[in-house]
CSV table of C-alpha atoms in Angstrom, one decimal:
chain,number,residue,atom,x,y,z
G,513,MET,CA,15.3,-23.8,35.5
G,514,GLU,CA,18.7,-23.0,34.9
G,515,ASN,CA,20.3,-21.3,37.9
G,516,ARG,CA,22.2,-17.7,37.7
G,517,LEU,CA,25.4,-19.5,39.1
G,518,ASP,CA,25.1,-22.9,37.5
G,519,GLY,CA,28.9,-24.4,36.8
G,520,THR,CA,30.6,-21.3,38.7
G,521,TYR,CA,33.3,-22.3,41.2
G,522,VAL,CA,33.9,-20.0,44.0
G,523,VAL,CA,35.8,-19.6,47.7
G,524,VAL,CA,34.5,-17.4,50.0
G,525,THR,CA,36.9,-17.0,53.1
G,526,GLY,CA,35.6,-16.5,56.4
G,527,ALA,CA,32.9,-18.4,55.6
G,528,SER,CA,31.7,-20.0,58.5
G,529,ASN,CA,29.3,-17.4,60.0
G,530,GLY,CA,27.7,-14.0,59.9
G,531,LEU,CA,28.5,-12.2,56.3
G,532,GLY,CA,30.5,-15.3,54.7
G,533,LEU,CA,27.8,-17.7,55.6
G,534,ALA,CA,25.0,-15.5,54.6
G,535,MET,CA,27.0,-15.2,51.1
G,536,ALA,CA,28.2,-18.7,50.7
G,537,GLU,CA,24.4,-19.9,51.2
G,538,ALA,CA,23.0,-17.3,48.7
G,539,LEU,CA,25.7,-18.1,46.0
G,540,LEU,CA,25.1,-22.0,46.8
G,541,SER,CA,21.1,-21.5,46.2
G,542,GLN,CA,21.9,-20.1,42.6
G,543,GLY,CA,23.8,-23.3,41.9
G,544,ALA,CA,27.3,-22.3,42.6
G,545,THR,CA,29.8,-24.8,44.3
G,546,VAL,CA,31.0,-23.0,46.7
G,547,ALA,CA,34.5,-24.0,48.9
G,548,MET,CA,33.5,-22.4,52.4
G,549,ALA,CA,37.0,-21.3,53.7
G,550,ALA,CA,37.7,-20.8,57.6
G,551,ARG,CA,39.8,-22.1,60.1
G,552,PRO,CA,38.9,-25.6,60.9
G,553,GLY,CA,36.6,-26.2,63.9
G,554,PRO,CA,33.3,-27.5,64.7
G,555,LYS,CA,31.6,-24.2,63.5
G,556,LEU,CA,32.9,-24.8,59.7
G,557,ASP,CA,31.9,-28.5,60.2
G,558,GLN,CA,28.8,-27.5,61.0
G,559,ALA,CA,28.2,-24.8,58.6
G,560,VAL,CA,29.1,-27.1,55.7
G,561,GLU,CA,27.5,-29.9,56.8
G,562,LYS,CA,24.2,-27.7,57.2
G,563,MET,CA,24.4,-26.7,53.3
G,564,GLN,CA,25.3,-30.4,52.3
G,565,LYS,CA,22.0,-31.7,54.0
G,566,ALA,CA,20.0,-28.7,51.9
G,567,GLY,CA,21.5,-30.7,48.7
G,568,LEU,CA,23.6,-27.7,48.0
G,569,SER,CA,27.2,-28.1,46.7
G,570,ALA,CA,29.3,-26.9,49.3
G,571,VAL,CA,32.6,-28.3,50.4
G,572,SER,CA,34.9,-27.5,53.3
G,573,LEU,CA,38.5,-25.7,53.2
G,574,PRO,CA,40.4,-25.4,56.4
G,575,LEU,CA,42.0,-21.8,55.9
G,576,ASP,CA,43.7,-19.6,58.1
G,577,VAL,CA,44.4,-16.6,56.1
G,578,ARG,CA,47.3,-15.5,58.1
G,579,SER,CA,49.3,-18.2,57.3
G,580,GLU,CA,51.2,-18.4,53.8
G,581,GLU,CA,51.3,-22.4,54.0
G,582,SER,CA,47.8,-22.9,55.0
G,583,VAL,CA,46.7,-20.5,52.5
G,584,ARG,CA,49.1,-22.1,49.7
G,585,SER,CA,47.7,-25.4,50.8
G,586,ALA,CA,44.0,-24.2,50.0
G,587,ALA,CA,44.7,-23.0,46.7
G,588,GLU,CA,46.7,-26.4,45.7
G,589,TRP,CA,43.3,-28.3,46.8
G,590,VAL,CA,41.2,-26.0,44.4
G,591,ARG,CA,43.7,-26.6,41.8
G,592,THR,CA,43.6,-30.0,42.5
G,593,GLU,CA,40.2,-30.8,42.9
G,594,TRP,CA,38.6,-28.3,40.5
G,595,GLY,CA,41.4,-27.2,38.2
G,596,ARG,CA,40.1,-23.6,38.0
G,597,LEU,CA,38.3,-21.0,40.3
G,598,ASP,CA,35.7,-18.1,38.9
G,599,VAL,CA,35.2,-16.3,42.0
G,600,LEU,CA,37.3,-15.3,45.2
G,601,ILE,CA,35.6,-13.9,48.1
G,602,ASN,CA,37.5,-11.8,50.4
G,603,ASN,CA,35.7,-11.7,53.7
G,604,ALA,CA,37.5,-13.4,56.5
G,605,GLY,CA,38.2,-10.8,59.3
G,606,ILE,CA,38.1,-10.4,62.8
G,607,GLY,CA,36.6,-7.1,64.4
G,608,MET,CA,36.9,-4.6,67.4
G,609,ARG,CA,35.6,-7.1,69.9
G,610,THR,CA,39.0,-8.9,70.1
G,611,VAL,CA,40.6,-5.9,70.9
G,612,ASN,CA,38.1,-3.8,73.3
G,613,PRO,CA,34.9,-6.4,73.7
G,614,ASP,CA,32.9,-2.8,75.0
G,615,PHE,CA,34.1,-1.3,71.8
G,616,LEU,CA,30.4,-0.1,71.0
G,617,THR,CA,29.6,1.5,74.4
G,618,GLU,CA,33.1,2.1,76.0
G,619,PRO,CA,35.6,3.0,73.2
G,620,GLN,CA,39.1,3.3,74.1
G,621,PRO,CA,41.7,6.0,72.5
G,622,PHE,CA,44.3,4.3,69.9
G,623,PHE,CA,47.0,4.9,72.4
G,624,LYS,CA,45.3,2.4,75.1
G,625,ILE,CA,45.5,-0.6,72.1
G,626,GLN,CA,48.0,-3.1,72.9
G,627,PRO,CA,50.4,-3.6,70.1
G,628,ASP,CA,49.8,-7.4,70.0
G,629,LYS,CA,46.3,-6.7,69.5
G,630,PHE,CA,46.7,-4.1,66.7
G,631,ARG,CA,49.5,-6.5,64.9
G,632,ASP,CA,46.9,-9.7,65.1
G,633,LEU,CA,43.8,-7.5,63.5
G,634,ILE,CA,45.8,-6.0,60.8
G,635,ASP,CA,47.5,-9.3,60.0
G,636,THR,CA,44.0,-10.9,59.6
G,637,ASN,CA,42.1,-7.9,57.7
G,638,VAL,CA,44.6,-6.6,55.5
G,639,THR,CA,47.3,-9.1,55.3
G,640,GLY,CA,45.0,-12.1,54.9
G,641,TYR,CA,43.4,-10.2,51.7
G,642,PHE,CA,46.8,-9.9,50.2
G,643,LEU,CA,48.5,-13.4,51.0
G,644,VAL,CA,44.9,-15.0,49.9
G,645,SER,CA,44.5,-12.7,46.1
G,646,ARG,CA,48.2,-13.5,45.7
G,647,GLU,CA,48.1,-17.3,45.7
G,648,PHE,CA,44.3,-17.8,44.4
G,649,VAL,CA,44.6,-15.2,41.2
G,650,SER,CA,47.1,-17.4,39.5
G,651,LEU,CA,43.8,-19.9,39.2
G,652,MET,CA,42.4,-17.1,37.3
G,653,ALA,CA,45.1,-15.5,35.2
G,654,GLU,CA,46.0,-18.9,33.9
G,655,ARG,CA,42.3,-18.9,32.2
G,656,GLY,CA,42.1,-15.1,31.5
G,657,LYS,CA,39.1,-14.5,33.8
G,658,GLY,CA,37.7,-14.4,37.1
G,659,LYS,CA,36.4,-12.1,39.5
G,660,ILE,CA,37.8,-10.9,42.9
G,661,ILE,CA,35.0,-9.2,45.7
G,662,ASN,CA,36.5,-8.0,48.5
G,663,ILE,CA,34.2,-7.4,51.8
G,664,SER,CA,34.6,-3.6,53.2
G,665,MET,CA,32.7,-1.6,55.5
G,666,ASN,CA,31.4,2.0,55.8
G,667,TYR,CA,33.5,5.0,55.3
G,668,GLU,CA,31.9,6.4,59.0
G,669,THR,CA,33.5,3.3,60.5
G,670,MET,CA,37.0,4.2,59.4
G,671,LYS,CA,36.9,7.6,61.2
G,672,ARG,CA,34.9,6.6,64.4
G,673,LYS,CA,36.1,7.1,67.7
G,674,GLY,CA,37.7,3.7,69.3
G,675,PHE,CA,37.9,2.1,66.1
G,676,VAL,CA,41.3,1.6,66.0
G,677,PRO,CA,42.9,-0.6,64.1
G,678,TYR,CA,39.4,-2.3,62.9
G,679,GLY,CA,38.5,1.1,60.9
G,680,PRO,CA,42.4,1.6,59.5
G,681,SER,CA,42.2,-2.1,58.3
G,682,ARG,CA,39.4,-1.8,56.1
G,683,ALA,CA,40.7,1.4,54.8
G,684,ALA,CA,43.5,-0.4,53.8
G,685,THR,CA,41.7,-3.0,52.4
G,686,GLU,CA,39.8,-0.6,50.0
G,687,SER,CA,43.2,0.7,48.6
G,688,LEU,CA,44.2,-3.1,48.3
G,689,SER,CA,41.2,-3.5,46.2
G,690,TYR,CA,41.5,-0.1,43.9
G,691,ILE,CA,45.0,-1.3,43.3
G,692,MET,CA,44.2,-4.6,42.3
G,693,ALA,CA,41.8,-3.9,40.0
G,694,GLU,CA,44.1,-1.6,38.2
G,695,ASP,CA,46.8,-4.5,38.5
G,696,LEU,CA,44.7,-7.2,37.3
G,697,LYS,CA,42.7,-5.6,34.3
G,698,ASP,CA,45.3,-7.3,31.5
G,699,TYR,CA,44.8,-10.7,32.9
G,700,GLY,CA,40.7,-10.4,32.7
G,701,ILE,CA,40.5,-10.4,36.2
G,702,THR,CA,38.0,-8.2,37.9
G,703,VAL,CA,37.9,-6.6,41.6
G,704,ASN,CA,35.1,-4.8,43.2
G,705,MET,CA,34.2,-4.1,47.0
G,706,LEU,CA,31.1,-4.9,48.9
G,707,LEU,CA,30.0,-3.6,52.2
G,708,PRO,CA,26.7,-4.2,54.2
G,709,GLY,CA,25.9,-0.2,54.4
G,710,GLY,CA,25.3,-0.4,58.5
G,711,ALA,CA,26.4,-2.6,61.5
G,712,THR,CA,25.0,-6.2,60.8
G,713,VAL,CA,23.8,-9.0,63.2
G,714,THR,CA,27.4,-11.0,63.4
G,715,GLY,CA,30.1,-12.5,65.8
G,716,MET,CA,31.5,-9.0,65.8
G,717,ILE,CA,28.8,-7.4,67.6
G,718,PRO,CA,28.9,-9.7,71.3
G,719,ASP,CA,25.5,-10.6,72.2
G,720,GLU,CA,25.5,-8.5,75.4
G,721,VAL,CA,26.4,-5.2,73.3
G,722,ARG,CA,23.7,-6.3,70.9
G,723,GLU,CA,21.1,-6.0,73.6
G,724,GLN,CA,22.5,-2.4,74.7
G,725,LEU,CA,21.9,-1.2,71.0
G,726,GLU,CA,18.5,-2.3,70.8
G,727,GLY,CA,16.1,0.4,70.0
G,728,LYS,CA,19.3,2.8,69.7
G,729,PHE,CA,19.7,1.8,65.8
G,730,GLU,CA,18.5,-0.8,63.6
G,731,LEU,CA,21.3,-3.6,63.2
G,732,LEU,CA,21.3,-5.1,59.4
G,733,ASP,CA,20.7,-8.9,58.7
G,734,PRO,CA,23.4,-10.5,56.9
G,735,ASN,CA,21.5,-11.5,54.4
G,736,VAL,CA,21.6,-8.1,53.0
G,737,MET,CA,24.5,-9.2,51.3
G,738,ALA,CA,22.8,-11.7,49.3
G,739,ASP,CA,21.7,-10.1,45.8
G,740,PRO,CA,24.7,-8.2,45.1
G,741,ILE,CA,26.9,-11.2,45.9
G,742,VAL,CA,25.2,-13.3,43.5
G,743,TYR,CA,25.0,-10.3,40.9
G,744,LEU,CA,28.6,-9.9,41.4
G,745,ALA,CA,29.6,-13.5,41.0
G,746,SER,CA,27.5,-14.1,37.9
G,747,GLY,CA,28.4,-13.3,34.3
G,748,GLU,CA,25.7,-10.1,34.6
G,749,SER,CA,28.7,-8.4,36.1
G,750,ASP,CA,31.2,-9.3,33.6
G,751,GLY,CA,33.6,-6.3,32.6
G,752,ILE,CA,32.5,-4.2,36.0
G,753,THR,CA,35.7,-3.6,38.1
G,754,GLY,CA,37.0,-1.2,40.7
G,755,GLU,CA,33.6,-0.3,42.0
G,756,ARG,CA,32.5,-0.1,45.6
G,757,ILE,CA,28.8,-1.3,46.0
G,758,VAL,CA,27.0,-0.7,49.3
G,759,ALA,CA,24.4,-3.7,49.7
G,760,ILE,CA,21.5,-1.6,51.3
G,761,GLU,CA,21.9,0.7,48.0
G,762,PHE,CA,22.5,-1.9,45.7
G,763,GLU,CA,18.9,-1.7,43.8
G,764,LYS,CA,19.8,2.1,43.4
G,765,TRP,CA,23.5,1.4,42.0
G,766,LEU,CA,22.1,-0.8,39.4
G,767,GLN,CA,19.4,1.8,38.4
G,768,GLU,CA,21.9,4.6,38.1
G,769,ARG,CA,23.7,2.6,35.7
G,770,GLY,CA,20.5,1.1,33.7
G,771,ILE,CA,21.2,-2.2,34.8
């Protein structure tokens, strides 16, 4: 039986764990060839090895989204080895734990955040999406087709107490996404956003904090992203652009559009 993504070449950033790993596995299971991109190290090596042992077409793509040189090198690898790119998924990011490890239980006001921590998160979560998209988009524009999917998060988090700079970083990437969608219409490239729809069980929430949250609200499994990411990467979503899709409401989103 033919898979939905046979012959599809995909790059997923931040693919060594969390949402990125879950999305990479979902895409691979449907026949895609996936470059799992992340900063080099044991975590990336182990994630790729696990997929390869399962017989899936995963390759390792060392990439630091904050570095123009690293991004350029990764794009050159894709051009040389694949000669094309069908789908780019911008997911790499860091969370509030890098600024305040106790952000969920003891939120800090913005004026207590250290400037270097603020810059580091913005460089990763916002500038990273820009640098990666800027470099890889030429591989799609040359063919007059392609799909970019930018991972975001809830509006509530953009306004939540103690969530500077993570909240502003994702608000910025959503604005970037809408503008990218308009800029790339003439090139045959679509740009959409996907978000889980709530806090998920990822490395962005420390284990000790997760234990404190148990019973207060339910954390989503990263696999909630599987069905919508496969849909967005497939030909089924051709022509759809500028959309913001919430994973937990994906079935409702499809029904509302008669899909």
